[in-house]
Amino acid sequence: MTTPLLAEFPELAHLSREDLEDLLADPTFFQAIFHSLDRVKELYKSQAELGYANETIAQNNLTLQQQLYNLRSETKDAFDDAKRLEARWKELEKEQRDVYQRYTPQFLLMRLKHSITAQDDASEAVASTFVSSTDNPVANNSEIDEFVKEFKKLRKNISQTASLASLLSVTSAHTIFQELYVNGVDQGHLTGIRVPDYDGPITDVTSNDLICNGGINPYHTPISQAVIDIPAGAQVTAEWHHTLNGADPSDPADPIDSSHKGPVLAYLAKIPDATQTDVTGLQWFKIYHDGYDGGTWAVDKLISNKGKVTFGIPSCIASGQYLLRVELIALHAASSYPGAQFYMECAQINITGGSGSASPATVSFPGAYKAASAATPSLDPASLAVEQPEPEPEALDPGYDALECRDYQNL
């Protein structure tokens, strides 16, 4: 008769009933029988193998311990080196800023003006010395001729230097979009705008610098990570100034020199993250364009408004994050390429409450302006008189109007 015990352990089938009773009653006999079972022997064997494997792993761990200590030490050294490099980088960045400040166009212009003053003083000193050293009013003709020759030479140098200084004061009279207002509320100086330290223009219409500046004009750091909330349909104001110091009533070139005639435009581009570094490949649509109107350029209006230009955010565009690209194009030197000067910065914005009904035409930057024809005789360099009624040639206008939401009201 097969019992449950024998069914589970057939190895015990040779035991008699008395042996089974002894098995349950005698622990020593039980242990002897138990350890003779094949399955128990296999378990012991597996246990021994596992023990050996664990011992091998432990030995390997001991071998790796020193390597791990070395790696930890190397990692710490690398981290310390990185911290030192970061500190050195900041020092170099500061030195670079200091050098830049020493050699800005404004600083060089100041030095040039000082040189002009010194030359003027020198010419006056020559005249005074000559007069004081001439006892006889009727001096020798050759002496007078020599004096006049030297005096004219000095005056010519002064005149040429003064002309250069005047030219530099105009060519360096640039501008930066640096402040944004939403429905009249100032969002803060440099807040949410990618601004460069230098106010220079972009003249290469094939360069990626034409998108949001930067590159040839490195961004002011740290770059603002703010994203400005703007309700669709709001009025926004972009404020421009000659330098990042903001408004300067004592600066005749603030917000920009009056010689820099040209249009002002604004574009939007949808973007996953308005603070992302890569801005290439975006599709831009125009929301504002002011050019030439009855003898007045958009830049003239901007100067009259102390650097401010106001326009609307369309209510019919989709909600989400955008880059707002505000652009000023100076045409005073645009008689040949590269001549037109492009000034632009991008504000990081988040538009809320948009209907999303509009599907505006878009352009790419670079690509919207054509290098082969981005030059125009629209301004007379000598008098800045307008020679043609159109404010910009086709090369400086992508060829479509700014977005009007009324065009989408019946969609």
JSON list of C-alpha atoms in Angstrom, two decimals, residues 56 162 166 240 311 375:
[
{"chain": "A", "resi": 56, "resn": "THR", "atom": "CA", "xyz": [34.81, 33.75, -6.31]},
{"chain": "A", "resi": 162, "resn": "ALA", "atom": "CA", "xyz": [37.66, 115.04, -37.26]},
{"chain": "A", "resi": 166, "resn": "SER", "atom": "CA", "xyz": [32.32, 112.09, -37.27]},
{"chain": "A", "resi": 240, "resn": "TRP", "atom": "CA", "xyz": [15.26, 100.01, -28.41]},
{"chain": "A", "resi": 311, "resn": "PHE", "atom": "CA", "xyz": [2.01, 96.69, -32.46]},
{"chain": "A", "resi": 375, "resn": "ALA", "atom": "CA", "xyz": [21.11, 96.69, -51.81]}
]
